[in-house]
Coordinates of C-alpha atoms in Angstrom, one line a residue:
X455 CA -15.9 -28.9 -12.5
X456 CA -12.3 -29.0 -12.5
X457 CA -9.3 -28.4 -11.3
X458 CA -6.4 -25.8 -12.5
X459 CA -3.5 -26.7 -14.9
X460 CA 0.2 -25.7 -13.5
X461 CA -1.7 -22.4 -12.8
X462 CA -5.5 -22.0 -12.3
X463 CA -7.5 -21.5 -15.2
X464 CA -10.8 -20.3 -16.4
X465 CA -11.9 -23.1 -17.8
X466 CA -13.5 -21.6 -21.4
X467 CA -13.9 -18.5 -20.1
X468 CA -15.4 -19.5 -16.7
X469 CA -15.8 -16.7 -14.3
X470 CA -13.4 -17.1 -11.7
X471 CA -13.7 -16.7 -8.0
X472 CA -14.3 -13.2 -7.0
X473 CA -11.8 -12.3 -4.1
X474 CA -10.8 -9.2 -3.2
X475 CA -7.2 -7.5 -4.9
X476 CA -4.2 -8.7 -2.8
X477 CA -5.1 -11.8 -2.4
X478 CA -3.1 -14.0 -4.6
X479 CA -4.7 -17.9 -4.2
X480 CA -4.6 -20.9 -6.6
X481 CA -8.3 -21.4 -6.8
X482 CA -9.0 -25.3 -7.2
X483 CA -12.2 -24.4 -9.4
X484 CA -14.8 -26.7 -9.3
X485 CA -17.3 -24.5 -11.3
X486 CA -20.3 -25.3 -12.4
X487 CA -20.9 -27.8 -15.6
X488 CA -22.6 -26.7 -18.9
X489 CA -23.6 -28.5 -22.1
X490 CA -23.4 -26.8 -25.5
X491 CA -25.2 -28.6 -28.5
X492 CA -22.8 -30.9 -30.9
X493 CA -23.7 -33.3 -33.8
X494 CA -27.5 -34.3 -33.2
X495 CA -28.1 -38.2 -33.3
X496 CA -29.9 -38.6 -36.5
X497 CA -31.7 -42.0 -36.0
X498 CA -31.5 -44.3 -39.5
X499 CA -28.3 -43.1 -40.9
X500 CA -26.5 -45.4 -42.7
X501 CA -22.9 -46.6 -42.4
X502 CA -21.2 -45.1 -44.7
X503 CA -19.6 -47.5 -47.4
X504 CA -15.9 -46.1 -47.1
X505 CA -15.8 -44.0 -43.6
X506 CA -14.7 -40.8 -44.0
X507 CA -11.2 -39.6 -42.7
X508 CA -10.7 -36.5 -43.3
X509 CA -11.7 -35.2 -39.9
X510 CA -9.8 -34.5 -36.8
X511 CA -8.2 -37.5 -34.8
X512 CA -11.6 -37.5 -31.4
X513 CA -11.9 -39.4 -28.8
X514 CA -15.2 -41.1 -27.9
X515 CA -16.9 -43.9 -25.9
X516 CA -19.6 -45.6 -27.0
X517 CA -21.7 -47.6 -24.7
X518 CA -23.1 -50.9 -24.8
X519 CA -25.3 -53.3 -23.1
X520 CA -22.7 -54.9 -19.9
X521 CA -21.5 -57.6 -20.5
X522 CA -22.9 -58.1 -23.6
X523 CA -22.8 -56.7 -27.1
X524 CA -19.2 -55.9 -27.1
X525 CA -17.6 -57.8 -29.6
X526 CA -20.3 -56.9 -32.0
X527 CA -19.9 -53.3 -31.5
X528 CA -16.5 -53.7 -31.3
X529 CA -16.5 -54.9 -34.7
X530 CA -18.8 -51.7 -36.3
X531 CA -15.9 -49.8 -34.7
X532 CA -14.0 -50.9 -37.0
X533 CA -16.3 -50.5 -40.0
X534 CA -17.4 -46.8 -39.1
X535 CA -13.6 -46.3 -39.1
X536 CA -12.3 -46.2 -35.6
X537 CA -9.5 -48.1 -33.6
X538 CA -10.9 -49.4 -30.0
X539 CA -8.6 -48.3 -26.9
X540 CA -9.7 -50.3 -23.9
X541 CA -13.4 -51.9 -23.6
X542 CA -15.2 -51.9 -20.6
X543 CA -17.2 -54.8 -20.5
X544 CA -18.5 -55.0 -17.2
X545 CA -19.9 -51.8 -17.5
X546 CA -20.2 -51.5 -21.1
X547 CA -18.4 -48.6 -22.0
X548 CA -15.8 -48.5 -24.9
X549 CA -13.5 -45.7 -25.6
X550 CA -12.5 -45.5 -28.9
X551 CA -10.6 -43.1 -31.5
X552 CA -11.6 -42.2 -34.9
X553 CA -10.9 -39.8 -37.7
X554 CA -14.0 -40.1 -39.4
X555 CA -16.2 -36.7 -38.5
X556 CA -19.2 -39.2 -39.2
X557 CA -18.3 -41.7 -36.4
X558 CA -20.6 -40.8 -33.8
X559 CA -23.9 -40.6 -35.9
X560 CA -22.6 -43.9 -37.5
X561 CA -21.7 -46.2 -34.8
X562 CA -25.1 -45.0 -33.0
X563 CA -27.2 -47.2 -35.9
X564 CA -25.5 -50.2 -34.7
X565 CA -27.4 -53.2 -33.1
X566 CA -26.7 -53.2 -29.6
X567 CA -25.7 -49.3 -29.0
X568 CA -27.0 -47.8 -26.6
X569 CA -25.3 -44.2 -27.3
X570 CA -22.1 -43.2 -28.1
X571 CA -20.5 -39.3 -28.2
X572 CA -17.3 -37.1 -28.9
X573 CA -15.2 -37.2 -25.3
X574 CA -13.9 -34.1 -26.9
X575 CA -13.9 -30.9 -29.2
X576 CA -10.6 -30.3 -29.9
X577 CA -8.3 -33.1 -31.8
X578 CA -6.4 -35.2 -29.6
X579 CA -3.3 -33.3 -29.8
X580 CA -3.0 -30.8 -27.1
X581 CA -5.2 -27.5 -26.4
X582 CA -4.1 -24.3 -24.8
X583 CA -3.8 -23.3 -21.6
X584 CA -4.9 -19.5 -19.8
X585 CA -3.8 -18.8 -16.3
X586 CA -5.8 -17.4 -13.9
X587 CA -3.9 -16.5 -10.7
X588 CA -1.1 -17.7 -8.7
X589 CA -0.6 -19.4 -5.8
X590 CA -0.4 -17.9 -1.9
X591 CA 2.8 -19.6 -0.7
X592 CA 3.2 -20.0 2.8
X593 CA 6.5 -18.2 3.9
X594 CA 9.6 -19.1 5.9
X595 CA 8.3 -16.7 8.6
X596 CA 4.6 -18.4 8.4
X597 CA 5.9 -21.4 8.8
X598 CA 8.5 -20.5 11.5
X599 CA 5.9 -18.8 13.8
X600 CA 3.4 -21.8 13.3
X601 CA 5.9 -24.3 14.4
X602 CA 6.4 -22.1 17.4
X603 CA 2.7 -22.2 18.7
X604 CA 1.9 -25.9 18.2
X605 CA 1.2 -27.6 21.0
X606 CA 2.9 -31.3 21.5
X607 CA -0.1 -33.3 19.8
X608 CA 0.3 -31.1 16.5
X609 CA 2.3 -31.1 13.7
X610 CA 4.4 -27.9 13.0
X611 CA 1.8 -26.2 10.2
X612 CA -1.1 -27.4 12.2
X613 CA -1.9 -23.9 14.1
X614 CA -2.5 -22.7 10.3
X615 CA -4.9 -25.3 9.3
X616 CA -8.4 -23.4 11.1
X617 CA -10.3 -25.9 8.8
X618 CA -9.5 -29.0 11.1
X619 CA -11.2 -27.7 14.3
X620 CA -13.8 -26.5 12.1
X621 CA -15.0 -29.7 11.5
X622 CA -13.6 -31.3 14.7
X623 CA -10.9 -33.7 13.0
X624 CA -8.5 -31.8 15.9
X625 CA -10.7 -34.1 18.2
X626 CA -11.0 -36.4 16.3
X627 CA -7.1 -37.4 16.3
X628 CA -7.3 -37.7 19.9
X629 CA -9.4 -40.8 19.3
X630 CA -8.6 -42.3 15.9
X631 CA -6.6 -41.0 13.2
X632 CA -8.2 -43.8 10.9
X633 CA -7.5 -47.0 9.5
X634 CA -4.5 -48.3 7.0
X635 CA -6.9 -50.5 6.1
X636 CA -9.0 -47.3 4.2
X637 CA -7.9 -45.9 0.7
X638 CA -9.4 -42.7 -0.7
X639 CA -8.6 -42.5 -4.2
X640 CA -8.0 -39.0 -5.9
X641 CA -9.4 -38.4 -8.8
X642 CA -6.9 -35.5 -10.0
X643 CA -3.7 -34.7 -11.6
X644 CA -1.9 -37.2 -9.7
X645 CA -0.1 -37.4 -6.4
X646 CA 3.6 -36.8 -5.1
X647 CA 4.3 -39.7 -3.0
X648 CA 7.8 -39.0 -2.8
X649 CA 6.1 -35.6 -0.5
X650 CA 7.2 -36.1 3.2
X651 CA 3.5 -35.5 4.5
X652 CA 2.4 -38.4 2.0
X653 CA 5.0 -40.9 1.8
X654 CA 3.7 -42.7 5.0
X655 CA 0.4 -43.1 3.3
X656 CA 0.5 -43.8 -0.4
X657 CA -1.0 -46.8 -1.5
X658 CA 1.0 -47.7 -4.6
X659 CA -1.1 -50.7 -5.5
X660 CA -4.1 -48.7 -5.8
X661 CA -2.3 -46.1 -7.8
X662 CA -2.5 -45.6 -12.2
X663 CA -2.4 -43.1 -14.6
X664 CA -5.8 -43.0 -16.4
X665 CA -5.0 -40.6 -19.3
X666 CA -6.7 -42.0 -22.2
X667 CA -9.1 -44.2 -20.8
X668 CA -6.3 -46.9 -20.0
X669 CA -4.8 -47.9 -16.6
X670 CA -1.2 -47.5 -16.6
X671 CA 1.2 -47.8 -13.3
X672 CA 5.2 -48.0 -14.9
X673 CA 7.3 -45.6 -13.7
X674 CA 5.0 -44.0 -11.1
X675 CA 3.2 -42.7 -14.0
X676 CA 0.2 -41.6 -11.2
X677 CA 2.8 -38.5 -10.5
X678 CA 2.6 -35.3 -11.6
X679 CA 5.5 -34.2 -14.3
X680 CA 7.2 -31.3 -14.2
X681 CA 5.2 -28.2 -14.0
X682 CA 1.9 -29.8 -14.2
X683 CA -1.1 -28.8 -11.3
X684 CA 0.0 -29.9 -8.0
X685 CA -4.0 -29.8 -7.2
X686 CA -4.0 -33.5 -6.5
X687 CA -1.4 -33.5 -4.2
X688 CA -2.7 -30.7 -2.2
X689 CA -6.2 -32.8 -2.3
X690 CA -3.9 -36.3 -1.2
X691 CA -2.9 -33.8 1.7
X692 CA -6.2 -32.5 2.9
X693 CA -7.5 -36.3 3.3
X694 CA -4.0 -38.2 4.5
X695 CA -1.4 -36.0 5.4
X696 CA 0.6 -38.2 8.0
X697 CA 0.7 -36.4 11.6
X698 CA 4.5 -37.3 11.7
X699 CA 5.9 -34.4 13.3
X700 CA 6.1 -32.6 9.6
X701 CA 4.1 -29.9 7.9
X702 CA 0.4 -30.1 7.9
X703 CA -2.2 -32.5 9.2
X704 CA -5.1 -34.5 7.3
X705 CA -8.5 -35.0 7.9
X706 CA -7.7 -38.6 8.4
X707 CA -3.9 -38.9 8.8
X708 CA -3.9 -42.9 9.1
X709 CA -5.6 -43.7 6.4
X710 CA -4.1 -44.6 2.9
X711 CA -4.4 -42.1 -0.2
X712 CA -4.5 -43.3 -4.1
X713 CA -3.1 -41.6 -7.1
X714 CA -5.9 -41.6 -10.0
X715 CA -4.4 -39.6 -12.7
X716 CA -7.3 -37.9 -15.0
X717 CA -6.1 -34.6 -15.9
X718 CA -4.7 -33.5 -19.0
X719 CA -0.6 -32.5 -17.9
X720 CA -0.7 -29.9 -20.6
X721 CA -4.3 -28.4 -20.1
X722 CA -5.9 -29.6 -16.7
X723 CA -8.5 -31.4 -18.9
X724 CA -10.8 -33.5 -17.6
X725 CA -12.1 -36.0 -20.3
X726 CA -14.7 -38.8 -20.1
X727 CA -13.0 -41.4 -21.1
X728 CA -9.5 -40.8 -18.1
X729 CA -12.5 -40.1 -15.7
X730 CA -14.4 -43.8 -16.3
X731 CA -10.8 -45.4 -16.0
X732 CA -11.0 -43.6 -12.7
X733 CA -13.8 -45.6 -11.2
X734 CA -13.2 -48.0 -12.6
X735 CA -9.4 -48.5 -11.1
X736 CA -10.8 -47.7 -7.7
X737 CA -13.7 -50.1 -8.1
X738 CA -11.0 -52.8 -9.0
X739 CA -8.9 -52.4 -6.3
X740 CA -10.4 -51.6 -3.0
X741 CA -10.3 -48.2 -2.4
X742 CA -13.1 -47.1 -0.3
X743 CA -14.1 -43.7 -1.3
X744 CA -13.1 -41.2 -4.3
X745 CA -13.0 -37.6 -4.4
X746 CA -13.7 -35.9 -7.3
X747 CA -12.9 -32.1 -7.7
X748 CA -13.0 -31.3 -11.4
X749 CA -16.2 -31.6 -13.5
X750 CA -15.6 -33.6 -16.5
X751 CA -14.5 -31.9 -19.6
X752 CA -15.8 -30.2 -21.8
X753 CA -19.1 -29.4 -21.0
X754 CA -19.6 -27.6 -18.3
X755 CA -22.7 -29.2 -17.5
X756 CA -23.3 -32.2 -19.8
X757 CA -27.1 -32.4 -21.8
X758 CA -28.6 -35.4 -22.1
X759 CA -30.8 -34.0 -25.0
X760 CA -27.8 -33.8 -26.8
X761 CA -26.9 -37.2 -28.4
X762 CA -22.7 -36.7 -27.8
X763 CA -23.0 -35.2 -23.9
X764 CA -25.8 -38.3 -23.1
X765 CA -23.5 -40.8 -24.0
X766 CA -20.8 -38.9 -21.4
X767 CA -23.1 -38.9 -18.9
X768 CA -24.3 -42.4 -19.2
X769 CA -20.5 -43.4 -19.5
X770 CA -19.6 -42.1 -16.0
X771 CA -22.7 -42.6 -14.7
X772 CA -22.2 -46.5 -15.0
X773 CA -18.7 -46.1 -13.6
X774 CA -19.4 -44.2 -10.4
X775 CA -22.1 -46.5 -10.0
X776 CA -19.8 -49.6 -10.6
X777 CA -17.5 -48.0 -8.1
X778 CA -20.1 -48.0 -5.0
X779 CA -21.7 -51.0 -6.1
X780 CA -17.7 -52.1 -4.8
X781 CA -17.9 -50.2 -2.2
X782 CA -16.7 -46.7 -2.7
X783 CA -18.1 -43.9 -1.6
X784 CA -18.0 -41.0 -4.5
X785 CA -17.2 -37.4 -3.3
X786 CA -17.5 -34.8 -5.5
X787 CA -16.9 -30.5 -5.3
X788 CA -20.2 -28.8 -6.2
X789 CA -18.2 -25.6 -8.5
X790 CA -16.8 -22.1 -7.8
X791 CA -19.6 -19.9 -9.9
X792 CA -21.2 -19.1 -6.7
X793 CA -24.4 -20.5 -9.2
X794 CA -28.2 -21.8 -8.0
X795 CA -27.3 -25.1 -9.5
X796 CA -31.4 -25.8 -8.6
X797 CA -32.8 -22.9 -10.7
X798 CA -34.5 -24.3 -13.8
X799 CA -32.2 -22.2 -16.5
X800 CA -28.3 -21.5 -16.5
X801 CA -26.8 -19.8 -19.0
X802 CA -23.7 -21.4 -20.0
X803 CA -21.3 -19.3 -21.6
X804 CA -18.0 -21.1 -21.3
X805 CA -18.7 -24.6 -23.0
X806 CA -16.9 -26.6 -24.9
X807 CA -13.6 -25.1 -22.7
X808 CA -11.5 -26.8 -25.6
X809 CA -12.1 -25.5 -28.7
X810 CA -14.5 -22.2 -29.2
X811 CA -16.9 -21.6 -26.7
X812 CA -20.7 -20.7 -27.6
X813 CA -23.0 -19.3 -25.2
X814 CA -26.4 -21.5 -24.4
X815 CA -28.8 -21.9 -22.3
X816 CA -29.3 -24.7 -20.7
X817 CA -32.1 -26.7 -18.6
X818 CA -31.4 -27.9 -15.4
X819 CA -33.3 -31.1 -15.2
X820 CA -32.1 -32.4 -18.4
X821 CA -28.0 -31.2 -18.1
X822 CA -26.0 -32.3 -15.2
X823 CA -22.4 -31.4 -13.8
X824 CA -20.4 -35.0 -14.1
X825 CA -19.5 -36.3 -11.9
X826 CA -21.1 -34.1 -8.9
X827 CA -24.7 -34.4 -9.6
X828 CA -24.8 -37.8 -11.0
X829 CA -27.1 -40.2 -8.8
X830 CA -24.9 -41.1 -5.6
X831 CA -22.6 -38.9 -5.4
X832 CA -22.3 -36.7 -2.5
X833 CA -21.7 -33.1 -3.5
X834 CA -19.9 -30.8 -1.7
X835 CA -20.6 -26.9 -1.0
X836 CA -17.3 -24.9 0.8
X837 CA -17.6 -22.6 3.4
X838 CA -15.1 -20.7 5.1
X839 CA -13.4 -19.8 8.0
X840 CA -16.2 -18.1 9.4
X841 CA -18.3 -21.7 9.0
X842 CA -20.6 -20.0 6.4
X843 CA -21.1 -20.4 2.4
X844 CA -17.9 -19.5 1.0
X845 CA -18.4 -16.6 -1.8
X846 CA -17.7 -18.5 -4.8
X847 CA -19.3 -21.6 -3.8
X848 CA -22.4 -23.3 -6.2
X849 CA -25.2 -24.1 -4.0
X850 CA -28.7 -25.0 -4.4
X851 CA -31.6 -27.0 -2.5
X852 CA -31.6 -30.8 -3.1
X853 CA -28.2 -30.6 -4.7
X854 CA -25.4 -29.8 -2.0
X855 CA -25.8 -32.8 0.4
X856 CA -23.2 -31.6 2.7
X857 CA -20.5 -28.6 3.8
X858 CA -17.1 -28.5 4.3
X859 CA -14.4 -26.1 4.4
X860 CA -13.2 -24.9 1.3
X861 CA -11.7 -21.7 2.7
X862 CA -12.5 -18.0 1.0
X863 CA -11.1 -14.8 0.6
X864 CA -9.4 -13.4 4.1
X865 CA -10.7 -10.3 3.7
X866 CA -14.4 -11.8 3.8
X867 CA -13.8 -14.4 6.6
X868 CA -10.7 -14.1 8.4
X869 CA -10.3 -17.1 10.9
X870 CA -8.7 -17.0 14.5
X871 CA -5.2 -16.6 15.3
X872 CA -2.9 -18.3 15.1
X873 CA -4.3 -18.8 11.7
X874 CA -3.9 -16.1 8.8
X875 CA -4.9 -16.9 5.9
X876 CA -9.0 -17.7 5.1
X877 CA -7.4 -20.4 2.7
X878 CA -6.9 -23.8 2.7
X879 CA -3.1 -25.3 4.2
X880 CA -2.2 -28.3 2.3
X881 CA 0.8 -30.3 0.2
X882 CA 2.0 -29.4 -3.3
X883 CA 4.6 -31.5 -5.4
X884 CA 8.3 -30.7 -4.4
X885 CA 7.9 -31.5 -0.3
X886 CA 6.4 -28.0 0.2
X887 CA 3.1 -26.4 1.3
X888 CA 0.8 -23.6 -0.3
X889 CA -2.8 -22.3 0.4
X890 CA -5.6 -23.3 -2.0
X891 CA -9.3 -22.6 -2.1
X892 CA -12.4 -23.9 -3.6
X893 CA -14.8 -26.6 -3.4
X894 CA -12.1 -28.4 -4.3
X895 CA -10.8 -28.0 -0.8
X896 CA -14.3 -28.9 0.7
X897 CA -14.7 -32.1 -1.3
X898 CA -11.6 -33.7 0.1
X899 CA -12.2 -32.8 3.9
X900 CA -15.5 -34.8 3.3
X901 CA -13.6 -37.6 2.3
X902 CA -11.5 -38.0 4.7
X903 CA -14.8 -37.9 7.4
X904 CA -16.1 -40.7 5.2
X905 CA -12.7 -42.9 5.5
X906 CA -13.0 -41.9 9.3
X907 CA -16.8 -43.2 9.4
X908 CA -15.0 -46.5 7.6
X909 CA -12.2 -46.7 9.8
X910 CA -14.6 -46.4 12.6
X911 CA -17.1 -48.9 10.7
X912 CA -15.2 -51.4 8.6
X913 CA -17.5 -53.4 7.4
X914 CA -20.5 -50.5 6.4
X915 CA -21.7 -50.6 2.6
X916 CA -21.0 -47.0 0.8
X917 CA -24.8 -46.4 0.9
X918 CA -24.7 -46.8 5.4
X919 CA -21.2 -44.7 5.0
X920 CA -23.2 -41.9 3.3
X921 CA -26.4 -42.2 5.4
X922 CA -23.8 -41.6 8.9
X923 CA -22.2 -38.9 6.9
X924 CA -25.7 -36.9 7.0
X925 CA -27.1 -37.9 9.9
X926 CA -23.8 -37.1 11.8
X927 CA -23.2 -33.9 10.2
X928 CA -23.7 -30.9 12.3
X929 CA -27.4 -29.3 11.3
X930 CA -26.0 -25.5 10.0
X931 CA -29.2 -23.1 9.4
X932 CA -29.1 -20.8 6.6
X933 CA -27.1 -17.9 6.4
X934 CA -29.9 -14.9 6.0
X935 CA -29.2 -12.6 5.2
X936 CA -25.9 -14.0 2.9
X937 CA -24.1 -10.5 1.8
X938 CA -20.5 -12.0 2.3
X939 CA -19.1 -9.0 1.0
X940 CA -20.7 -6.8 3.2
X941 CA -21.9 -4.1 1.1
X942 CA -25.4 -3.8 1.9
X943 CA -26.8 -6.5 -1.1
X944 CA -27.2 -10.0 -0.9
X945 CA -25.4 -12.2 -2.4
X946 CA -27.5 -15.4 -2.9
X947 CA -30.4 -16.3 -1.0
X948 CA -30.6 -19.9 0.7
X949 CA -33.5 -22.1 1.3
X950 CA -34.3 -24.8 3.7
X951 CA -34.5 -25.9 7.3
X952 CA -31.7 -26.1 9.5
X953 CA -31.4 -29.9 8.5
X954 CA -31.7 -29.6 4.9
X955 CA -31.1 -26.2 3.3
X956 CA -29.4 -24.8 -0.2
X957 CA -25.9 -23.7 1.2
X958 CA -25.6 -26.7 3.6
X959 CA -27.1 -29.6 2.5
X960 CA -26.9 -31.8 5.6
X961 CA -25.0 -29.8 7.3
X962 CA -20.9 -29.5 8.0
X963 CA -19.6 -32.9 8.0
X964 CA -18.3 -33.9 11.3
X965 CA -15.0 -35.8 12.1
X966 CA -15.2 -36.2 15.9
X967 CA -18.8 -38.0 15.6
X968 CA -17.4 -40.2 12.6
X969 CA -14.8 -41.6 15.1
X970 CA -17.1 -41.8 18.1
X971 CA -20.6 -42.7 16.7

């Protein structure tokens, strides 16, 4: 999945979220992932005796044995014509450029790899961008009669945010607005601390750029630059917005928010190699939960019967699992392509998003969205302000483990006044506020109920922070029938008890028991 460059994009041609004419909202898309067949591993190929290169300048990561093997491998790098970037040893996971369109194929002879694969499609240089839609801003008047109808306990954008009392965090605050002591680290296109709503809570030490594979934290490089996405920051917002007596409120307004920086400024790209840094960083430094809504480019679901996408799975997969072995709970949006994610066959028209796109089929139990579906990570569904499935929203039994709002089209669930948009309220770069929706929105209020669960907590091991998560959420029975449009067809058709269905997973996550239970 991922999230939208300056503007939203369809990401390779990725359908975007149907809402009705008029209603003009940055969709956060975290669609649905897909592999596409590249350069088959062809066991017994020998090294070349003068690497080619001749090819475009890729990225790749090549993955070793932890803690052992490096060196070695490092080494046939070198040989197979490639230049290491960082090394991951404790996980081993090397990212690694090369020139030499026989790289991958080559390095995968060598002793000691396990797989390696192109992070990428297109060169490193940059790719192009396609927008999608704009963004809903909230007006002077909005914001003018919002201020006027908050009560004393809220902050002046408050009465617009319908999503907190729709999962309690209104409540919530009454008891605990979380500890300082909790960092959620977003995974995104970075963070505007200098933002009045997220000043108060920015953990700076926690904080790097990861573009590239390779931590970097001089000159606030965690920031978004000048016309790039401000989809992190309205994420940081969702979780941490302070309840100072400005703007909006977050889910957990106490607790402390981290800049991860893994999208692409010029394209909102995703790759495999900023996303392991990701972890990684957080594992490193504390932070107790991540939130992940993108998938990571540019498959949109990654094939692990394809020699290039296996090694990108098995790359993140060690680093999201490195990160809650830490401690960190890893949050993740389940996609906007209102898709069965647990049907056997998608077709997958939109992959690889940076180059040419080729339509495939692919097989669920062998292709995976990273990082949502990887094992441990809690996946998100969105609904809206209505408190059912949100129309784009993926979905699918055994897959979405829990709910959250993620707002949806107005016109299909309008909330309660003083509220008027079905959207999601939040923070954007420049000290301002705009409406966003998508289960990118739905990932982050789970996040901040999982800080509030290890505010409330402290000492809990991610795994106990998940199982309260579930067991706290508030049971929500399928929606049947689901025609969210109203026009007499259904939409999608969800499966499941009240306690464990397609649309729900769990349930919607609940911030007033994570502070009280």
């Amino acid at each position: 999945m991922t999230s939208p460059h300056s503007r939203p994009r369809p990401r390779g041609g990725r359908r975007p979220l149907a809402l009705p004419l008029g209603i003009a909202a940055v969709m956060a898309l975290a669609f649905l992932p897909n592999a596409t067949a590249t350069a088959a591993d062809t066991a017994g190929h020998a090294p070349a005796s003068a690497p080619a290169a001749d090819g475009p300048d890729l990225s790749y990561v090549v993955n070793v044995r932890p803690g052992k093997g490096g060196s070695a491998a490092e080494k046939a790098i070198g040989k197979a014509g490639g230049t290491v970037v960082i090394a991951y040893d404790k996980i081993g996971v090397i990212v690694a450029h090369s020139k030499n369109p026989d790289f991958a194929r080559t390095i995968r002879t060598v002793r000691g790899v396990e797989s390696a694969g192109a992070t990428r499609t297109a060169p490193l240089a940059a790719q192009s961008s396609d927008d999608l839609a704009t963004r809903q801003v909230l007006t002077a008047a909005e914001a003018k009669k919002a201020a006027a109808s908050a009560t004393a306990d809220q902050d002046p954008l408050e009465p617009l945010q319908w999503d907190l009392p729709a999962i309690k965090a209104d409540k919530a605050h009454k008891v605990s607005l979380g500890s300082p002591k909790v960092t959620v680290g977003v995974l995104d296109s970075g963070i505007d601390d200098t933002h009045p709503d997220l000043a108060p809570n920015f953990d700076k030490k926690a904080s790097a750029n990861c573009l590239g594979g390779v931590p970097v934290q001089k000159d606030n490089a965690w920031r978004p630059v000048a016309g790039e996405s401000g989809h992190g920051t309205h994420v940081a917002g969702e979780i941490a917005a302070a309840k100072n007596g400005i703007g909006v409120t977050g889910v957990a307004p106490g607790v402390k928010v981290a800049s991860l920086k893994v999208a692409e400024p010029a394209t909102g790209m995703y790759y495999t190699e900023a996303v392991v840094c990701g972890f990684v960083w957080a594992a490193d430094h504390g932070v107790d939960v991540t939130n992940s809504s993108y998938y990571a480019d540019p498959w949109l679901f990654n094939c692990t019967t394809d020699a290039d996408q296996k090694a990108l799975v098995t790359a993140v997969t060690r680093a999201s699992q490195y990160a809650e072995r830490k401690g960190a709970v890893n949050v993740a949006a389940a996609g906007n392509a209102a898709t069965d994610l647990a049907q056997d066959e998608i077709v997958d028209d939109s992959s690889p998003d940076d180059s040419t796109p080729t339509s495939r089929t692919i097989k669920t139990k062998d292709c995976f969205d990273i990082p949502s579906q990887l094992p441990g990570v809690v996946t998100v569904s969105a609904t809206g302000a209505k408190g059912i499935k949100a129309s784009f929203s993926n979905y699918g039994k055994g897959v979405i483990d829990i709910a959250a709002p993620g707002g949806d089209s107005t016109a299909y669930q309008t909330p309660a006044p003083p509220a008027t948009s079905g959207l999601i309220l939040s923070t954007v770069p420049g000290g301002s506020w705009q409406y966003m929706a998508g289960t990118s929105m739905a990932s982050p209020h789970v996040a901040g109920v999982a800080a509030l669960i290890k505010s409330t907590h402290p000492h809990a091991s991610a795994a106990q922070v998940k199982a309260l998560l579930y067991k706290e959420a508030d049971a929500t029975a399928c929606t049947d029938p689901y025609d969210i449009d109203g026009d007499g067809t259904v939409d999608a058709v969800c499966v499941g008890g009240k306690n464990k269905n397609s649309f729900y997973g769990a349930g919607t996550a609940d911030a007033l028991d994570a502070v009280t239970k």
